[in-house]
XYZ file of C-alpha atoms in Angstrom:
623
model
C 55.697 -86.478 -38.799
C 58.732 -86.011 -36.666
C 61.592 -83.997 -35.695
C 64.846 -83.276 -37.474
C 68.208 -81.760 -36.576
C 71.724 -81.557 -37.679
C 74.684 -79.609 -38.504
C 77.579 -79.066 -40.778
C 80.941 -78.167 -39.738
C 81.918 -76.323 -42.887
C 85.666 -75.871 -41.946
C 86.086 -77.923 -39.081
C 86.303 -81.355 -37.541
C 84.613 -84.487 -38.576
C 80.968 -84.602 -37.378
C 80.347 -86.346 -34.336
C 77.333 -88.896 -33.533
C 77.531 -88.300 -29.858
C 76.695 -84.525 -30.400
C 74.008 -85.293 -33.183
C 72.392 -87.810 -30.680
C 72.216 -85.049 -28.006
C 70.424 -82.685 -30.267
C 67.891 -85.268 -31.200
C 67.260 -86.110 -27.769
C 66.400 -82.713 -26.762
C 63.475 -82.957 -29.489
C 62.494 -86.454 -28.469
C 58.901 -85.611 -27.832
C 58.305 -84.796 -31.483
C 59.320 -88.419 -32.354
C 58.636 -91.065 -29.632
C 58.395 -93.878 -32.166
C 62.174 -94.084 -33.049
C 65.477 -92.454 -34.006
C 67.997 -92.345 -36.684
C 71.399 -90.557 -37.353
C 73.421 -90.192 -40.369
C 77.042 -88.748 -40.497
C 79.440 -88.232 -43.621
C 82.713 -86.494 -42.992
C 81.634 -83.130 -41.725
C 77.920 -83.136 -42.317
C 75.214 -84.806 -39.483
C 71.649 -85.578 -39.939
C 69.358 -86.581 -36.696
C 65.850 -87.843 -36.766
C 63.146 -88.637 -34.266
C 60.171 -90.454 -35.708
C 56.402 -90.250 -34.970
C 55.317 -93.005 -37.407
C 52.179 -91.983 -39.070
C 52.401 -93.345 -42.972
C 54.187 -96.839 -43.285
C 54.751 -97.922 -40.061
C 57.688 -100.185 -41.027
C 61.238 -99.855 -40.885
C 61.160 -98.577 -44.458
C 60.144 -95.625 -43.313
C 62.996 -94.810 -41.003
C 65.124 -91.739 -41.445
C 67.875 -90.239 -42.283
C 66.865 -91.895 -45.577
C 69.590 -92.613 -48.326
C 69.096 -92.645 -51.928
C 69.930 -95.362 -54.070
C 73.614 -95.310 -54.347
C 73.854 -93.088 -51.324
C 74.920 -90.037 -52.634
C 71.872 -88.072 -51.065
C 70.433 -88.222 -47.650
C 66.997 -86.720 -46.277
C 65.471 -85.818 -43.008
C 61.958 -84.815 -43.382
C 59.337 -83.285 -41.010
C 55.786 -83.192 -42.641
C 53.236 -84.660 -44.682
C 52.819 -84.497 -48.399
C 49.222 -85.161 -49.376
C 49.898 -85.552 -53.174
C 52.902 -87.735 -52.780
C 51.170 -91.001 -54.411
C 50.653 -88.741 -57.588
C 54.221 -87.509 -57.731
C 55.281 -90.927 -57.063
C 53.713 -92.248 -60.087
C 55.568 -89.513 -62.065
C 58.965 -90.623 -60.485
C 58.421 -94.261 -61.212
C 57.534 -93.203 -64.821
C 61.032 -91.589 -64.909
C 62.851 -94.782 -63.604
C 63.062 -94.345 -60.015
C 62.374 -97.470 -57.512
C 60.873 -97.221 -54.476
C 61.526 -99.199 -51.293
C 58.740 -97.521 -48.937
C 55.180 -96.445 -48.802
C 55.929 -93.205 -47.244
C 56.271 -89.726 -48.484
C 59.749 -89.073 -47.500
C 61.086 -91.213 -50.161
C 58.990 -89.055 -52.538
C 60.298 -85.934 -51.450
C 63.981 -87.041 -51.863
C 63.515 -88.276 -55.145
C 61.694 -85.157 -56.325
C 64.210 -83.141 -55.250
C 66.823 -85.458 -56.886
C 64.800 -85.255 -60.165
C 63.591 -81.736 -60.305
C 65.831 -79.829 -57.641
C 64.487 -76.401 -56.354
C 61.589 -76.670 -58.668
C 60.121 -79.743 -56.666
C 58.746 -77.191 -54.128
C 56.282 -75.979 -56.615
C 54.818 -79.444 -56.809
C 54.381 -80.181 -53.126
C 50.953 -79.833 -51.604
C 51.369 -80.591 -47.854
C 53.396 -79.135 -44.916
C 57.245 -79.811 -44.533
C 60.390 -78.773 -43.374
C 63.218 -80.839 -44.813
C 67.174 -80.881 -45.347
C 68.776 -82.855 -48.407
C 72.390 -83.572 -48.047
C 74.103 -83.804 -51.394
C 77.321 -85.982 -50.799
C 78.690 -84.935 -53.985
C 78.111 -81.264 -53.926
C 78.995 -81.373 -49.881
C 75.868 -79.189 -49.336
C 72.546 -79.095 -47.617
C 69.145 -78.033 -49.333
C 67.016 -76.500 -46.485
C 63.397 -75.970 -47.479
C 60.084 -74.936 -45.625
C 56.265 -75.209 -46.653
C 54.373 -72.432 -48.177
C 52.639 -71.323 -45.204
C 54.894 -72.003 -42.404
C 52.814 -75.159 -40.706
C 56.239 -77.006 -39.937
C 59.095 -74.855 -38.409
C 62.709 -74.889 -39.413
C 65.417 -73.212 -37.181
C 68.810 -72.516 -38.114
C 72.152 -70.772 -36.780
C 75.440 -69.996 -37.996
C 78.001 -70.328 -35.247
C 81.500 -69.556 -36.254
C 82.044 -72.194 -39.347
C 79.283 -74.667 -37.913
C 75.863 -74.448 -39.541
C 72.923 -75.773 -37.055
C 69.292 -76.699 -37.676
C 66.455 -78.210 -36.075
C 62.671 -78.383 -35.750
C 62.982 -76.838 -32.489
C 65.511 -74.310 -31.133
C 66.232 -77.018 -28.230
C 68.108 -78.821 -30.859
C 70.428 -76.425 -31.534
C 70.779 -75.550 -27.793
C 71.974 -78.841 -27.455
C 75.248 -78.311 -29.717
C 78.292 -77.456 -27.415
C 78.912 -74.444 -29.731
C 75.783 -72.453 -28.857
C 75.563 -70.056 -26.204
C 72.168 -68.182 -25.310
C 72.017 -64.348 -26.082
C 68.948 -62.784 -25.753
C 67.721 -60.730 -28.934
C 65.939 -57.648 -27.447
C 65.074 -56.647 -30.642
C 62.831 -59.729 -30.993
C 61.506 -58.978 -27.748
C 60.591 -55.415 -28.533
C 58.665 -56.740 -31.676
C 56.830 -59.408 -29.567
C 55.808 -56.720 -26.757
C 54.424 -54.486 -29.783
C 52.732 -57.097 -31.892
C 52.290 -60.032 -29.680
C 54.225 -61.577 -32.280
C 57.358 -61.633 -34.124
C 57.277 -60.370 -37.650
C 60.868 -60.998 -38.975
C 62.829 -64.050 -39.039
C 64.072 -63.279 -35.634
C 63.573 -65.318 -32.417
C 64.363 -64.433 -28.863
C 67.811 -66.209 -29.212
C 70.365 -63.888 -31.012
C 71.988 -66.123 -33.107
C 69.003 -68.120 -34.304
C 66.662 -67.685 -37.159
C 63.723 -69.144 -38.685
C 63.303 -69.898 -42.287
C 60.412 -67.785 -43.248
C 57.614 -69.801 -44.915
C 57.919 -70.676 -48.938
C 61.716 -70.176 -48.778
C 64.698 -72.266 -49.270
C 68.454 -72.227 -49.289
C 71.621 -74.206 -50.089
C 74.887 -74.218 -47.511
C 77.962 -76.228 -47.961
C 81.442 -76.184 -48.273
C 81.723 -74.375 -51.674
C 78.520 -72.053 -50.603
C 79.165 -71.418 -46.915
C 76.982 -68.076 -46.988
C 73.147 -68.370 -46.649
C 71.370 -66.870 -49.561
C 67.359 -67.271 -48.882
C 65.329 -67.478 -51.997
C 61.350 -67.462 -51.958
C 59.617 -69.934 -54.088
C 55.919 -69.047 -52.864
C 53.825 -66.111 -51.189
C 50.281 -65.334 -50.662
C 48.720 -63.175 -53.149
C 45.080 -61.952 -52.354
C 44.231 -60.483 -55.841
C 40.758 -60.676 -57.175
C 40.508 -62.640 -60.326
C 36.667 -63.750 -60.569
C 36.248 -67.263 -61.897
C 32.542 -67.144 -61.268
C 29.850 -64.580 -61.705
C 27.787 -65.402 -58.717
C 27.876 -66.337 -55.407
C 25.869 -69.689 -55.731
C 28.408 -70.599 -58.489
C 31.405 -69.863 -55.654
C 29.599 -71.866 -53.292
C 29.145 -74.905 -55.189
C 32.730 -74.742 -56.358
C 33.944 -74.290 -52.864
C 31.852 -77.313 -51.645
C 33.897 -79.443 -53.869
C 37.391 -78.266 -52.918
C 36.674 -78.195 -49.212
C 35.815 -81.868 -49.716
C 38.688 -82.475 -51.590
C 41.030 -80.802 -49.351
C 39.789 -82.773 -46.451
C 39.787 -86.015 -48.003
C 43.396 -85.589 -49.157
C 44.604 -85.185 -45.844
C 42.741 -88.124 -44.203
C 45.674 -90.466 -45.536
C 47.159 -92.186 -42.426
C 48.095 -95.593 -41.153
C 47.096 -94.153 -37.636
C 43.731 -93.162 -36.247
C 42.600 -89.583 -37.051
C 40.493 -87.206 -34.865
C 39.420 -83.447 -34.998
C 39.599 -80.478 -32.740
C 35.977 -79.172 -32.461
C 35.301 -75.853 -31.253
C 32.025 -74.056 -31.497
C 33.098 -72.248 -34.986
C 32.561 -72.802 -38.619
C 36.503 -73.703 -39.361
C 36.674 -76.878 -37.194
C 33.047 -77.580 -37.580
C 33.276 -77.868 -41.462
C 36.412 -80.104 -41.500
C 34.595 -82.365 -39.088
C 31.605 -82.545 -41.194
C 33.313 -83.520 -43.976
C 35.846 -86.118 -42.354
C 32.845 -87.678 -40.673
C 31.408 -88.674 -43.973
C 34.389 -90.766 -44.780
C 35.533 -91.475 -41.285
C 32.572 -92.511 -39.139
C 32.227 -91.676 -35.471
C 35.606 -89.784 -35.598
C 37.051 -88.673 -32.243
C 36.564 -84.800 -31.532
C 38.038 -82.727 -28.718
C 36.722 -79.687 -27.067
C 38.359 -77.266 -24.378
C 36.040 -75.491 -21.909
C 36.685 -73.220 -19.277
C 35.240 -72.380 -15.555
C 32.834 -69.524 -16.157
C 31.719 -69.197 -12.761
C 32.893 -65.589 -12.470
C 33.136 -64.496 -16.137
C 31.641 -61.093 -17.304
C 30.572 -59.301 -20.394
C 31.672 -60.729 -23.752
C 33.795 -63.658 -21.777
C 30.461 -65.174 -21.384
C 30.723 -66.574 -24.850
C 34.066 -67.934 -24.673
C 32.928 -71.618 -23.333
C 31.933 -73.032 -26.553
C 31.175 -76.541 -25.429
C 27.502 -76.228 -25.912
C 28.009 -75.449 -29.734
C 30.702 -78.356 -30.288
C 28.248 -80.776 -28.707
C 25.446 -79.739 -31.066
C 27.773 -80.453 -33.800
C 29.204 -83.704 -32.330
C 25.885 -84.940 -32.184
C 24.917 -83.743 -35.488
C 28.016 -85.441 -37.066
C 27.769 -88.504 -34.760
C 31.230 -88.020 -33.545
C 32.816 -89.727 -30.308
C 33.382 -86.677 -28.486
C 35.792 -85.770 -25.577
C 35.856 -82.532 -23.560
C 37.914 -81.016 -20.786
C 37.410 -78.047 -18.621
C 40.251 -75.582 -17.516
C 40.234 -73.753 -14.214
C 42.120 -70.643 -13.235
C 44.994 -72.366 -11.506
C 45.671 -74.533 -14.709
C 47.545 -71.533 -16.010
C 50.086 -71.319 -13.232
C 50.242 -75.058 -13.110
C 51.515 -75.475 -16.928
C 53.166 -72.356 -17.542
C 56.790 -73.881 -17.226
C 55.791 -76.606 -19.920
C 54.259 -74.377 -22.188
C 57.125 -71.805 -22.353
C 59.688 -74.848 -22.554
C 57.937 -76.067 -25.750
C 56.939 -72.754 -27.365
C 60.470 -71.492 -26.670
C 59.162 -67.873 -27.293
C 55.758 -66.518 -26.768
C 53.697 -65.904 -29.756
C 50.016 -64.946 -30.639
C 47.216 -66.089 -28.003
C 46.942 -67.602 -24.550
C 48.599 -70.733 -25.602
C 47.988 -72.807 -22.543
C 44.656 -73.941 -23.809
C 46.363 -75.490 -26.882
C 48.780 -77.442 -24.468
C 45.945 -78.981 -22.717
C 43.568 -80.027 -25.633
C 46.614 -81.196 -27.349
C 47.216 -83.285 -24.369
C 43.590 -84.691 -24.263
C 43.564 -85.556 -28.117
C 47.209 -87.213 -27.697
C 45.464 -89.869 -25.362
C 43.331 -91.193 -28.223
C 44.902 -90.403 -31.618
C 48.347 -89.771 -33.277
C 46.688 -87.430 -35.823
C 44.311 -84.602 -35.317
C 42.439 -81.888 -37.842
C 42.755 -78.367 -36.824
C 40.465 -75.336 -38.361
C 43.307 -72.935 -38.615
C 43.289 -70.981 -41.524
C 39.708 -70.231 -42.291
C 39.536 -66.856 -40.869
C 42.781 -65.525 -42.779
C 41.455 -67.015 -46.237
C 37.764 -66.238 -45.937
C 37.851 -62.782 -43.800
C 36.682 -64.023 -40.195
C 37.795 -60.636 -38.889
C 35.806 -57.883 -40.671
C 36.008 -55.163 -37.809
C 40.010 -55.306 -38.428
C 39.730 -54.850 -42.254
C 37.094 -52.038 -42.229
C 39.251 -49.678 -40.144
C 41.708 -49.682 -42.751
C 39.704 -49.501 -46.149
C 38.965 -45.826 -46.357
C 42.476 -44.857 -46.187
C 43.415 -41.809 -48.247
C 46.690 -43.643 -49.459
C 48.946 -46.373 -48.281
C 50.886 -44.529 -45.574
C 47.379 -43.575 -44.002
C 46.441 -47.346 -44.205
C 49.545 -48.538 -42.385
C 49.187 -45.720 -39.899
C 45.605 -46.969 -39.087
C 46.138 -50.740 -39.269
C 49.676 -50.425 -37.270
C 47.667 -48.717 -34.532
C 45.373 -51.724 -34.257
C 48.234 -54.446 -33.933
C 50.060 -52.702 -31.153
C 48.548 -55.519 -29.154
C 50.708 -55.427 -25.748
C 52.630 -52.213 -25.187
C 51.926 -49.198 -27.161
C 54.645 -47.491 -29.291
C 55.007 -44.284 -27.182
C 55.643 -46.409 -24.013
C 57.751 -49.027 -25.494
C 60.963 -47.448 -24.846
C 60.111 -46.365 -21.264
C 59.087 -49.793 -20.532
C 62.437 -51.155 -21.659
C 64.628 -48.343 -20.083
C 67.040 -50.712 -18.455
C 68.348 -51.965 -21.792
C 67.260 -49.024 -24.018
C 70.685 -48.692 -25.505
C 69.972 -52.135 -27.280
C 66.458 -51.359 -28.881
C 66.498 -47.507 -29.168
C 66.868 -47.764 -32.792
C 64.285 -50.800 -33.199
C 61.404 -49.017 -35.632
C 58.507 -51.317 -34.949
C 56.453 -49.232 -37.566
C 58.850 -49.858 -40.250
C 58.876 -53.641 -39.521
C 55.203 -53.616 -39.695
C 55.216 -51.897 -42.979
C 57.868 -54.167 -44.094
C 55.501 -57.147 -44.248
C 53.261 -55.728 -47.055
C 53.814 -57.244 -50.471
C 52.686 -54.823 -52.741
C 53.723 -51.509 -53.550
C 51.704 -48.693 -52.518
C 51.075 -47.296 -55.824
C 49.244 -50.636 -56.644
C 46.826 -50.209 -53.698
C 44.128 -47.739 -54.264
C 40.512 -48.993 -53.736
C 38.625 -50.152 -50.430
C 38.848 -53.598 -51.475
C 42.640 -53.323 -52.349
C 43.179 -52.368 -48.775
C 41.041 -55.276 -47.461
C 43.165 -57.624 -49.269
C 46.355 -56.143 -48.060
C 44.941 -56.805 -44.684
C 44.046 -60.347 -45.489
C 47.738 -60.747 -46.734
C 49.185 -59.311 -43.819
C 47.259 -61.444 -41.325
C 48.108 -64.584 -43.415
C 51.612 -63.529 -43.069
C 51.824 -62.813 -39.459
C 48.668 -63.854 -37.470
C 48.099 -66.936 -39.023
C 51.869 -67.993 -38.878
C 52.074 -67.162 -35.283
C 49.317 -69.581 -34.629
C 50.869 -72.269 -36.878
C 53.989 -71.983 -34.755
C 52.208 -72.286 -31.431
C 49.981 -75.137 -33.063
C 53.043 -77.200 -34.113
C 54.835 -76.877 -30.968
C 52.239 -77.665 -28.749
C 50.818 -80.535 -30.338
C 54.297 -81.907 -31.260
C 54.818 -81.516 -27.212
C 52.380 -84.629 -27.097
C 53.715 -86.820 -29.908
C 50.362 -85.413 -31.679
C 50.435 -84.635 -35.399
C 48.320 -81.657 -36.282
C 46.861 -81.058 -39.816
C 45.214 -77.946 -41.451
C 42.971 -78.947 -44.256
C 42.016 -75.488 -45.146
C 45.849 -74.657 -46.184
C 45.348 -77.186 -48.769
C 47.118 -75.434 -51.918
C 44.283 -75.856 -54.260
C 41.748 -74.144 -51.441
C 44.364 -71.414 -50.598
C 44.848 -70.484 -54.259
C 40.897 -70.363 -54.738
C 40.409 -68.381 -52.079
C 43.110 -65.875 -52.737
C 41.369 -65.069 -56.019
C 37.837 -64.884 -54.868
C 36.358 -61.423 -54.720
C 36.064 -59.794 -51.333
C 32.308 -59.390 -51.457
C 31.705 -63.046 -51.170
C 33.571 -63.246 -48.049
C 32.298 -60.167 -46.174
C 28.506 -59.918 -46.414
C 28.219 -56.319 -45.275
C 30.835 -54.732 -47.712
C 28.322 -53.229 -50.036
C 26.520 -51.778 -47.071
C 29.611 -50.674 -45.823
C 30.692 -48.771 -48.883
C 27.110 -47.152 -49.094
C 27.391 -45.861 -45.638
C 30.764 -44.331 -46.272
C 29.656 -42.672 -49.365
C 26.624 -41.151 -47.415
C 28.461 -40.428 -44.110
C 32.328 -40.215 -44.635
C 32.873 -39.678 -41.048
C 30.725 -42.141 -39.502
C 32.292 -44.595 -37.017
C 31.288 -48.141 -38.107
C 33.111 -50.487 -35.722
C 30.563 -51.008 -33.353
C 27.925 -51.474 -36.126
C 29.820 -54.046 -37.606
C 30.699 -55.924 -34.395
C 27.201 -56.610 -33.867
C 26.604 -58.192 -37.290
C 27.467 -61.738 -38.653
C 29.639 -60.653 -41.593
C 32.870 -62.479 -42.034
C 33.264 -65.816 -43.981
C 30.065 -65.228 -45.897
C 30.888 -67.618 -48.667
C 32.004 -70.462 -46.075
C 28.514 -70.166 -44.380
C 26.928 -70.185 -47.521
C 28.680 -73.377 -48.650
C 28.079 -75.286 -45.582
C 24.538 -74.142 -44.545
C 23.037 -77.303 -45.788
C 25.613 -79.610 -43.533
C 26.027 -77.229 -40.196
C 23.126 -76.837 -37.712
C 21.809 -73.459 -37.893
C 23.102 -72.532 -34.463
C 26.551 -72.591 -35.535
C 26.242 -71.328 -39.275
C 24.486 -68.240 -38.329
C 26.692 -67.751 -34.970
C 28.842 -64.680 -34.818
C 32.667 -64.995 -34.863
C 33.925 -66.334 -31.570
C 37.760 -66.575 -31.069
C 39.432 -69.564 -28.898
C 40.007 -67.847 -25.726
C 39.681 -67.981 -22.018
C 38.024 -65.809 -19.628
C 41.453 -64.827 -18.277
C 40.741 -61.159 -18.083
C 38.456 -62.018 -15.162
C 40.713 -64.815 -13.881
C 43.933 -62.113 -13.693
C 41.791 -60.007 -11.625
C 40.356 -62.829 -9.468
C 41.504 -66.372 -9.061
C 44.762 -65.856 -10.704
C 45.387 -62.613 -9.006
C 47.772 -64.095 -6.551
C 50.111 -65.570 -9.235
C 49.818 -62.300 -11.219
C 51.090 -60.343 -8.315
C 53.781 -63.049 -7.440
C 55.559 -62.768 -10.638
C 54.781 -59.059 -11.758
C 54.837 -57.394 -8.149
C 58.009 -59.537 -7.236
C 60.945 -57.324 -7.062
C 63.289 -59.968 -7.824
C 61.602 -61.239 -11.092
C 63.799 -61.563 -13.912
C 61.422 -59.257 -15.803
C 63.217 -56.105 -14.232
C 66.626 -57.377 -15.803
C 65.237 -55.594 -18.863
C 61.874 -53.909 -18.086
C 61.026 -50.802 -16.029
C 59.029 -51.879 -12.984
C 57.059 -48.601 -12.724
C 55.974 -48.309 -16.247
C 55.207 -52.137 -16.557
C 53.125 -52.280 -13.127
C 51.239 -48.838 -14.220
C 49.950 -50.945 -17.225
C 49.044 -54.014 -15.170
C 47.493 -51.800 -12.676
C 45.038 -50.453 -15.387
C 43.798 -54.195 -15.829
C 43.480 -54.998 -12.312
C 41.629 -52.035 -11.552
C 39.421 -52.522 -14.441
C 40.277 -49.510 -16.418
C 41.568 -51.485 -19.486
C 41.673 -54.824 -20.572
C 45.289 -56.006 -20.735
C 45.174 -59.723 -20.362
C 47.340 -60.049 -23.407
C 50.065 -58.141 -21.760
C 50.061 -59.920 -18.658
C 49.952 -63.193 -20.362
C 53.273 -62.185 -22.143
C 54.961 -60.707 -19.064
C 54.296 -64.168 -17.292
C 55.547 -66.008 -20.276
C 58.590 -63.609 -20.846
C 59.646 -64.011 -17.345
C 59.267 -67.783 -17.448
C 61.389 -67.973 -20.538
C 64.343 -66.010 -18.786
C 64.233 -68.489 -16.002
C 64.163 -71.502 -18.199
C 66.580 -70.430 -20.762
C 68.604 -67.186 -20.112
């Protein structure tokens, strides 16, 4: 686990190691245990090391092949590397280390691009082929590890974070307002854009070559999500039994480490499942929970603090448990660092991720996360049901798009960005939204088809955004986050599973629609324990009943109340200051009108306020 960076002067001068060192220094937090550099004519590879597997110098990067014709910089963990190593040894390869980096390198030399189909893990890497004079750049299936790149003139730049690219003297900051418009619509960026106009992010499951003889980037996809029912078993019990074994294998596969492992433990099923399984192999594993000052919380916020549930599980699994409590002023205090490390805002109020990562990093170098369970097993039924009765694909997109306008409604977006309207007037956020969906509309016909399309969309966007935030804010503290629920075997199994085993109320929902087509069902289903039914069924013999039967609860703080109360001064300091950087791009009257609705208790716009605070900080930091 580490940070990678580098560049290729495709038609320019010899590579400079001093420039390379500056790029690597910008992401030193990702790899506090060591550094390494490699230059060959116009190519440069840099590495910052976080030692997890094979702590000796044999695991240092950049790593060269025997003979020196190939060099690699690699960020990630390959959980099936020992099996692949055996295959490569049988083909005559000799290994000098015990780490997975060398396996990735020789797998590419042996199988080329096809090696990506064999990898089970998280990764972003670049292999330099000295003979062909090219880079091979690739990213894991799900986007767990980031990979940014830019082509500035005739120089190709890459890095685990944008900061590495910023450090190159050819790079200049230019705000991409189309990406900003995406964010303020979806609280996410659904394309490969970033807030930097010249920097793109390689999409998950993709790769490309670039070099002297191939100076143009042609991205190719080797994998994508495919939620398409293909029943392997006849009943729920058989599915639960199979899932039990697959979950155990997934967690145990990721327990490989030469350093101590811990678990993020909220009060939910996903982290509880992982902690339960890990604790059977790893007794008294350390667990970490973040809670909140709930003294002024109201309404559904009262359930946001999950310390009680996490304590129940910590006791049940005999973990060594640590907790922290966030106060309202913790947002203001840490926002500059959160913005710096995120580089651009994405889903969620990520300051909680920053704090809990900081806590865990004081005790362990690797921490398991439950990310992915909701997207695989249907954790958000109230989202899926709103689109499942569409008359056709266009109606489905219309309804679902309406739900995912998270920050500024489409009809207000252009007014909100009136100072720069000329630069975003042609941005069609609905077309961007529709472009995410994989299947052609003629292939989507039934309610179950629409639910699977919803699962596909959320895996491609919402899950992806969470993975981006999780990587940035754990690595900010030199902490490796692992996501066992995104094990290849587990994902493949979940995607083919019938929806009826994920959503316990599906049958009742279909019946209600037949009897009362116009009936509004959203409030009814919000009150029921519906999503992730098969996961609950599988884990009911392990997880305490208070957790297994509890309703879905997201990882969120009571900041709707905080923004109206204890943090009101901070909100006004930024959003009601005429000199805020926001107003270089946004309309004061429109934006403040939306925020006023929150402060007056008319509408909950906590997500928008968080986005505005982030955007203002980002402008101050980078632009």
